[in-house]
Coordinates of C-alpha atoms in Angstrom, one line a residue:
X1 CA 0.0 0.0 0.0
X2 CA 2.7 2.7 -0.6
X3 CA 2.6 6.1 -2.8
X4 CA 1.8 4.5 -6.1
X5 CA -1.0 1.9 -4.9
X6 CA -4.5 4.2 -5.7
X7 CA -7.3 1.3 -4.7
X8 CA -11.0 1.6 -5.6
X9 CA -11.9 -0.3 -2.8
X10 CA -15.9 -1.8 -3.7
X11 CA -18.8 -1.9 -0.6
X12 CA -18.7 -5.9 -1.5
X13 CA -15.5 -6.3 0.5
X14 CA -17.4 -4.8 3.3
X15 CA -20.3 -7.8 2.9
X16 CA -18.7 -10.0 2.6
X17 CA -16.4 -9.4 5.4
X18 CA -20.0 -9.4 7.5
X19 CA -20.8 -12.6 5.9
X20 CA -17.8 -13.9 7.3
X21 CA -18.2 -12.5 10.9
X22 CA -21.4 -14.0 11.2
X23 CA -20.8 -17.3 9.9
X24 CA -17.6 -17.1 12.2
X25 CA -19.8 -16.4 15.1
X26 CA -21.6 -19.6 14.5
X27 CA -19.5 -22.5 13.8
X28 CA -17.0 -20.8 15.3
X29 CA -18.5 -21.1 18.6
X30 CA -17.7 -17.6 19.9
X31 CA -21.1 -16.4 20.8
X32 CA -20.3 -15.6 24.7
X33 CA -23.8 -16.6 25.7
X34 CA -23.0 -20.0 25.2
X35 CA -20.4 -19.5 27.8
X36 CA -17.6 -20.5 25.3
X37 CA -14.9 -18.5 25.4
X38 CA -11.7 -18.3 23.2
X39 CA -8.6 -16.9 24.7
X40 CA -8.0 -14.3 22.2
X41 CA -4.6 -12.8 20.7
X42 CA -2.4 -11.1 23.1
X43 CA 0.7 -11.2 21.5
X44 CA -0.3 -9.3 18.1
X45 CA 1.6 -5.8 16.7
X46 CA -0.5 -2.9 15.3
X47 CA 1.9 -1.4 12.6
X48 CA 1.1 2.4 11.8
X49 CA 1.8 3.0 8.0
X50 CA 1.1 5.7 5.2
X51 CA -0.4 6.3 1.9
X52 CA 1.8 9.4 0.5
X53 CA 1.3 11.5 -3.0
X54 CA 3.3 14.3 -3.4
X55 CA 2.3 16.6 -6.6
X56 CA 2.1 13.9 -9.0
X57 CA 1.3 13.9 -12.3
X58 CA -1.8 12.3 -13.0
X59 CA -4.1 15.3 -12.3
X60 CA -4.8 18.7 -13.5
X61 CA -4.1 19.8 -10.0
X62 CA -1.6 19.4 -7.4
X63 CA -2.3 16.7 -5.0
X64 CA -0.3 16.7 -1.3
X65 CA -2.0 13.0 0.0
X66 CA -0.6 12.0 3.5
X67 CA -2.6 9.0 5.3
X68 CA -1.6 7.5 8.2
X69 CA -3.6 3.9 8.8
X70 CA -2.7 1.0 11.0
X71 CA -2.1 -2.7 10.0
X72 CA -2.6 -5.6 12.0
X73 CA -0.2 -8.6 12.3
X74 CA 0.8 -11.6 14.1
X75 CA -3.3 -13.0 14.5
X76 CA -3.6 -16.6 12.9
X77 CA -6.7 -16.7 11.0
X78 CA -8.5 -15.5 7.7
X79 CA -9.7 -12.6 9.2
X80 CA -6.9 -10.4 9.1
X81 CA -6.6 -9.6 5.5
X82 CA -10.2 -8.7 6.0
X83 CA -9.4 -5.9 9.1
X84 CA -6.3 -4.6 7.0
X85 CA -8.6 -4.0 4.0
X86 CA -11.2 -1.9 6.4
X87 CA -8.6 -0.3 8.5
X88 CA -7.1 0.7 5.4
X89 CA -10.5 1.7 3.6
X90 CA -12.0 3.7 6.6
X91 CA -8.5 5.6 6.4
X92 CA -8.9 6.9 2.9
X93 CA -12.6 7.1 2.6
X94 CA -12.6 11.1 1.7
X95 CA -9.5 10.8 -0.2
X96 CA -11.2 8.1 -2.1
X97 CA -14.9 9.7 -2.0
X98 CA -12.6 13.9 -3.6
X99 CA -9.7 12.2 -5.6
X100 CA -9.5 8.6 -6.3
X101 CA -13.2 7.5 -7.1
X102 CA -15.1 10.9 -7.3
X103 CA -18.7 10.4 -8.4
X104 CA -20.1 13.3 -11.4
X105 CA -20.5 16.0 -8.5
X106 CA -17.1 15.5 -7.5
X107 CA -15.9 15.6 -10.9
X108 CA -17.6 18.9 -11.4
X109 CA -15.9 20.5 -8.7
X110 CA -12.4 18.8 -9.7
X111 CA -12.5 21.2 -12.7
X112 CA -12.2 24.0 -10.5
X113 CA -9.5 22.6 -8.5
X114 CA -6.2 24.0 -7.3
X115 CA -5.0 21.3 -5.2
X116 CA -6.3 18.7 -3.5
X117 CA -4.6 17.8 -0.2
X118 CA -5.7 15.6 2.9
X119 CA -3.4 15.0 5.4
X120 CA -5.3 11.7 7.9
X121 CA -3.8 10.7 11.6
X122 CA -4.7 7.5 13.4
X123 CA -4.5 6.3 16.5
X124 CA -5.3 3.3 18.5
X125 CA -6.2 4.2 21.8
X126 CA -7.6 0.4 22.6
X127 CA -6.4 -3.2 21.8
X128 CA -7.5 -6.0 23.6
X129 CA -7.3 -9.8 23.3
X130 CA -10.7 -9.6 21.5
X131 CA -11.2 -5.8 20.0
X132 CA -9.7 -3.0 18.6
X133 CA -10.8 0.6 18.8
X134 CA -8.9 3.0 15.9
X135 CA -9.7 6.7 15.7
X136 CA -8.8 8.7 12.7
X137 CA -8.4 12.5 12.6
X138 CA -8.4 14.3 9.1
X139 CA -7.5 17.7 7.9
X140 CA -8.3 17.6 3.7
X141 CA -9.1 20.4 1.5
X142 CA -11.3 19.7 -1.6
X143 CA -10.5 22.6 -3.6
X144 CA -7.7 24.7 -2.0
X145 CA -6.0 24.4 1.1
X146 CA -6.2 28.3 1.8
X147 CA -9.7 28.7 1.6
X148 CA -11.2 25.9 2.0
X149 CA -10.4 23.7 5.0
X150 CA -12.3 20.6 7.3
X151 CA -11.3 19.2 10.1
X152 CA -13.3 15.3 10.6
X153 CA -13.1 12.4 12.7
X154 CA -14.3 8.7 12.3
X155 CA -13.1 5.7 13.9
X156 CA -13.3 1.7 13.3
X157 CA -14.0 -0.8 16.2
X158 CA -13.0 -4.4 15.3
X159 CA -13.9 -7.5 16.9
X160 CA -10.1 -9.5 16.3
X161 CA -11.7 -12.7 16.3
X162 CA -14.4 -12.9 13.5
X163 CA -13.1 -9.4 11.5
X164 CA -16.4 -8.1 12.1
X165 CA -16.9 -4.3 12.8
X166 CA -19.2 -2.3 15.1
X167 CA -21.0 0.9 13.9
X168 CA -22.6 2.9 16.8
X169 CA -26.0 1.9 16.2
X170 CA -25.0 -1.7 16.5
X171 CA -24.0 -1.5 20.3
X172 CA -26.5 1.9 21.4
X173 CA -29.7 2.6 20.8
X174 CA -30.0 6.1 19.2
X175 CA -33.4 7.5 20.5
X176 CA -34.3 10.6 22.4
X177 CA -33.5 9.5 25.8
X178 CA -29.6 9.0 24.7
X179 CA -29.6 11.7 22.4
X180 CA -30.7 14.2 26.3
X181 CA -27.5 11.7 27.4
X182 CA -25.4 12.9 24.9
X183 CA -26.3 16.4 24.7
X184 CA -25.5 16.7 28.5
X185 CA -22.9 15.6 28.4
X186 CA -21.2 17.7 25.5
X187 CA -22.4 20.4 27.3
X188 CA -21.1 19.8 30.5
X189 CA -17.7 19.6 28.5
X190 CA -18.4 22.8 27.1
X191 CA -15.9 21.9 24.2
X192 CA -18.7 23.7 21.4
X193 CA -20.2 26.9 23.7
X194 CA -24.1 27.6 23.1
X195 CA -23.5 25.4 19.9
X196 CA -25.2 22.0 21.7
X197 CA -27.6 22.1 25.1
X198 CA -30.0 19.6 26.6
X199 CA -33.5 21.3 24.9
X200 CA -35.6 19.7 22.6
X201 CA -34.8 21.6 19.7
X202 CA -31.1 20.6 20.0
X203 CA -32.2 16.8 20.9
X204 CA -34.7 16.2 17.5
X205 CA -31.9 17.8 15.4
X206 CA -28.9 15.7 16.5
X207 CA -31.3 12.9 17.0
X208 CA -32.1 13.3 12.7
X209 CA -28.6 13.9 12.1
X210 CA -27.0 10.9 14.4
X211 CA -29.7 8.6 12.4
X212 CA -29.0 10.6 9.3
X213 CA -33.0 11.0 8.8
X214 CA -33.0 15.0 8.3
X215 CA -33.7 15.4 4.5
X216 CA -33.3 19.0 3.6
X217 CA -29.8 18.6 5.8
X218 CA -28.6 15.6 4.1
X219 CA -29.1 17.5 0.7
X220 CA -25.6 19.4 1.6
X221 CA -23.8 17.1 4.1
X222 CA -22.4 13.5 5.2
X223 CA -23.5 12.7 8.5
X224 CA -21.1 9.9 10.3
X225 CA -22.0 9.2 13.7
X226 CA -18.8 7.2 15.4
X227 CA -17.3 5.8 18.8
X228 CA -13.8 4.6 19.8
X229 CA -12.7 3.0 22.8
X230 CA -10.7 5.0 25.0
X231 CA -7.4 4.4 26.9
X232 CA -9.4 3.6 30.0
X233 CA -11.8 1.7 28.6
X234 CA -14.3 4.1 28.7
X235 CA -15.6 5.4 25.4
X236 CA -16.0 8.7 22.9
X237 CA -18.8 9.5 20.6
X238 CA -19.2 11.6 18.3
X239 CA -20.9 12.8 14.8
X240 CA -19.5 14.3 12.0
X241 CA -20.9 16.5 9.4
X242 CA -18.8 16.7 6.1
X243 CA -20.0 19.4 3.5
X244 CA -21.1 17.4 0.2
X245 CA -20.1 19.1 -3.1
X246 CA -22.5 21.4 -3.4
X247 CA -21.8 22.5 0.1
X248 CA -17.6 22.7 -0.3
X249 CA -17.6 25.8 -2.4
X250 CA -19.0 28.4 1.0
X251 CA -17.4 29.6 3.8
X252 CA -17.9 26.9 6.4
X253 CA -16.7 26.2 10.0
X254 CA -13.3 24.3 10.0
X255 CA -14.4 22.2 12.7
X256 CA -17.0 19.5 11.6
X257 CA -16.7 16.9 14.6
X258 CA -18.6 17.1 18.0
X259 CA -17.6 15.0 20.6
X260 CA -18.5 13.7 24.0
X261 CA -16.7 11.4 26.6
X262 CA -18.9 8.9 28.5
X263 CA -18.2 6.4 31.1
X264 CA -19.2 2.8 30.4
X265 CA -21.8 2.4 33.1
X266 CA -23.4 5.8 31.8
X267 CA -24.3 3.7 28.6
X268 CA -25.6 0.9 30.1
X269 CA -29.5 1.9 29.6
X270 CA -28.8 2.2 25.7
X271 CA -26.9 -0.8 25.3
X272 CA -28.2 -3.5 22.3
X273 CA -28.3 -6.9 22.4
X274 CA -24.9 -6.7 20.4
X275 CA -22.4 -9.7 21.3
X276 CA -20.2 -6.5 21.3
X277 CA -20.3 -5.9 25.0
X278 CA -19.8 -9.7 26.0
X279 CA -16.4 -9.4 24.4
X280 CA -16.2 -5.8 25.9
X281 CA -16.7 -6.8 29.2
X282 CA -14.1 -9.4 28.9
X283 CA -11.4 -7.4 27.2
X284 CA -8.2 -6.7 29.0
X285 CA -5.1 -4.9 27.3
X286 CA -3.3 -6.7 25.0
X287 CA -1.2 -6.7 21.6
X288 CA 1.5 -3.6 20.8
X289 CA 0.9 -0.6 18.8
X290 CA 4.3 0.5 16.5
X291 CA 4.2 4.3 15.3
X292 CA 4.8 4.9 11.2
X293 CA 8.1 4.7 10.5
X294 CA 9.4 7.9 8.4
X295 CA 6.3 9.4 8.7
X296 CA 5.6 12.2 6.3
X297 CA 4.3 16.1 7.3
X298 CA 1.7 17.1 4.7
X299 CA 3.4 20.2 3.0
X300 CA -0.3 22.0 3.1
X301 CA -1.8 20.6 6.2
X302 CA 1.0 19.2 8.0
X303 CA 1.6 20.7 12.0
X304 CA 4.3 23.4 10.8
X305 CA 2.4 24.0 7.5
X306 CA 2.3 28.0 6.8
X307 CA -1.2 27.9 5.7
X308 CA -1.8 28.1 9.3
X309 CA -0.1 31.3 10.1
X310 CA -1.9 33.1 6.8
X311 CA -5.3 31.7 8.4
X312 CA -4.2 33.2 11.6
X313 CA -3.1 36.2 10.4
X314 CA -6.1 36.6 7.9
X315 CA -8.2 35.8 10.8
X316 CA -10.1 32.8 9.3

């Protein structure tokens, strides 16, 4: 997967990679409510990589492309090739959705293009015997890296031993009485101001947006609710709202990720039937998580970039 390696991943991996969980579930034995058990992996290595482009020629643009994705190794089974391919597709997903596999409103906009730059960080703030929780940060501009700037997060939670993943609404239930939970909470943090409070109004609209069921909203922008799994086992969630194509072109908020850190007995009330917590609950630390080796700074949206000091000093 290095700089010359431009995949068009297809959904159909994702199927069939739930096909395989569940059919693992089953004559694998592993359902936990059978009382049977497997030991896990504890002896596995999470290897950070990155997917780098540097102004090559293939475009009518410049593209700066620096995505930073973990790869798992050291598990026996088939499962792994499956994890890598949705670690690695989760990574790149709005490099893929702007650059690599743009749909006709994407390739629209790509004719107005300066450059396109992403730069993607990931971290992997839990690993147990049984799951794995990766967050990914991303800074990516779709048409210039001046004027144009979003900050997202989203995040993949793997189950090691069937290479199934969990999306939010397969461990919570997403309904007013966790959306009151939620907006509490991110209050009480008080991370986004007057942005989010505990009312009713604030409660239907994240509520629509979490279950991405607000029409007129999702005409302009991708809704992505996600959790990870934090260092103490407790957990973050979060939704972000990315502006679509016909959004991208006005001045929006750089920031377009609100989060909200919960304790694990806080979410108890919402929890699913999912066989998620049984392997939750008997998770411990386990496996070793390598940085990237020679780990590229995005020229545009790197740390030391200087598009931050014209922001700054442009007062954007």
């Amino acid at each position: 997967m290095g700089a010359k390696q431009k995949k068009k991943k297809q959904i159909g991996i994702r199927i069939g990679v739930a096909a395989v969980t569940a059919a693992a579930l089953v004559a694998g034995g592993y359902l936990t409510v059978r009382g049977s058990v497997p030991k896990g992996y504890q002896d596995y290595t999470v290897q950070k990589q990155q997917y780098y482009v540097e102004y090559s020629d293939a475009y009518d643009y410049w593209d700066v492309v620096t995505v930073e994705y973990p790869v798992l190794y050291d598990i026996e089974g088939d499962q792994t090739e499956g994890i890598n391919e949705l670690l690695y597709d989760t990574a790149m997903q709005k490099v893929n959705y702007w650059h690599l596999t743009p749909n006709e409103d994407v390739k629209t906009l790509q004719e107005k293009y300066q450059i396109y730059s992403s730069d993607v960080r990931c971290e992997v703030p839990y690993h147990s015997q049984y799951l794995m929780s990766v967050h990914y940060r991303e800074t990516y501009a779709p048409i210039s890296p001046v004027n144009y700037i979003h900050k997202t997060q989203r995040s993949a939670n793997i189950n090691l031993m069937t290479g199934g993943s969990y999306a939010l609404t397969d461990i919570l239930q997403i309904n007013d009485d966790f959306m009151a939970l939620w907006c509490r909470q991110v209050a009480s943090e008080g991370t986004y101001g007057d942005l989010i409070i505990d009312d009713a109004d604030t409660r239907d609209t994240f509520l629509s947006w979490f279950l991405d069921e607000d029409e007129e909203a999702g005409e302009y922008y991708m809704f992505t609710p996600f959790f990870y799994i934090d260092e103490n086992k407790d957990f973050v969630i979060g939704l972000s709202y990315d502006p679509k194509p016909n959004k991208v072109i006005e001045q929006l908020p750089m920031e377009n990720s609100f989060i909200g850190h919960f304790a694990s007995a806080d979410l108890e009330p919402y929890r699913t039937e999912s066989e998620f917590w049984d392997w939750y609950e008997r998770s411990s630390s386990a496996g070793k998580v390598m940085g990237c080796i020679d780990l590229k700074e995005n020229l545009w949206l790197g740390k030391d970039a200087a598009v931050w000091d014209y922001l700054e000093e442009n007062d954007r």
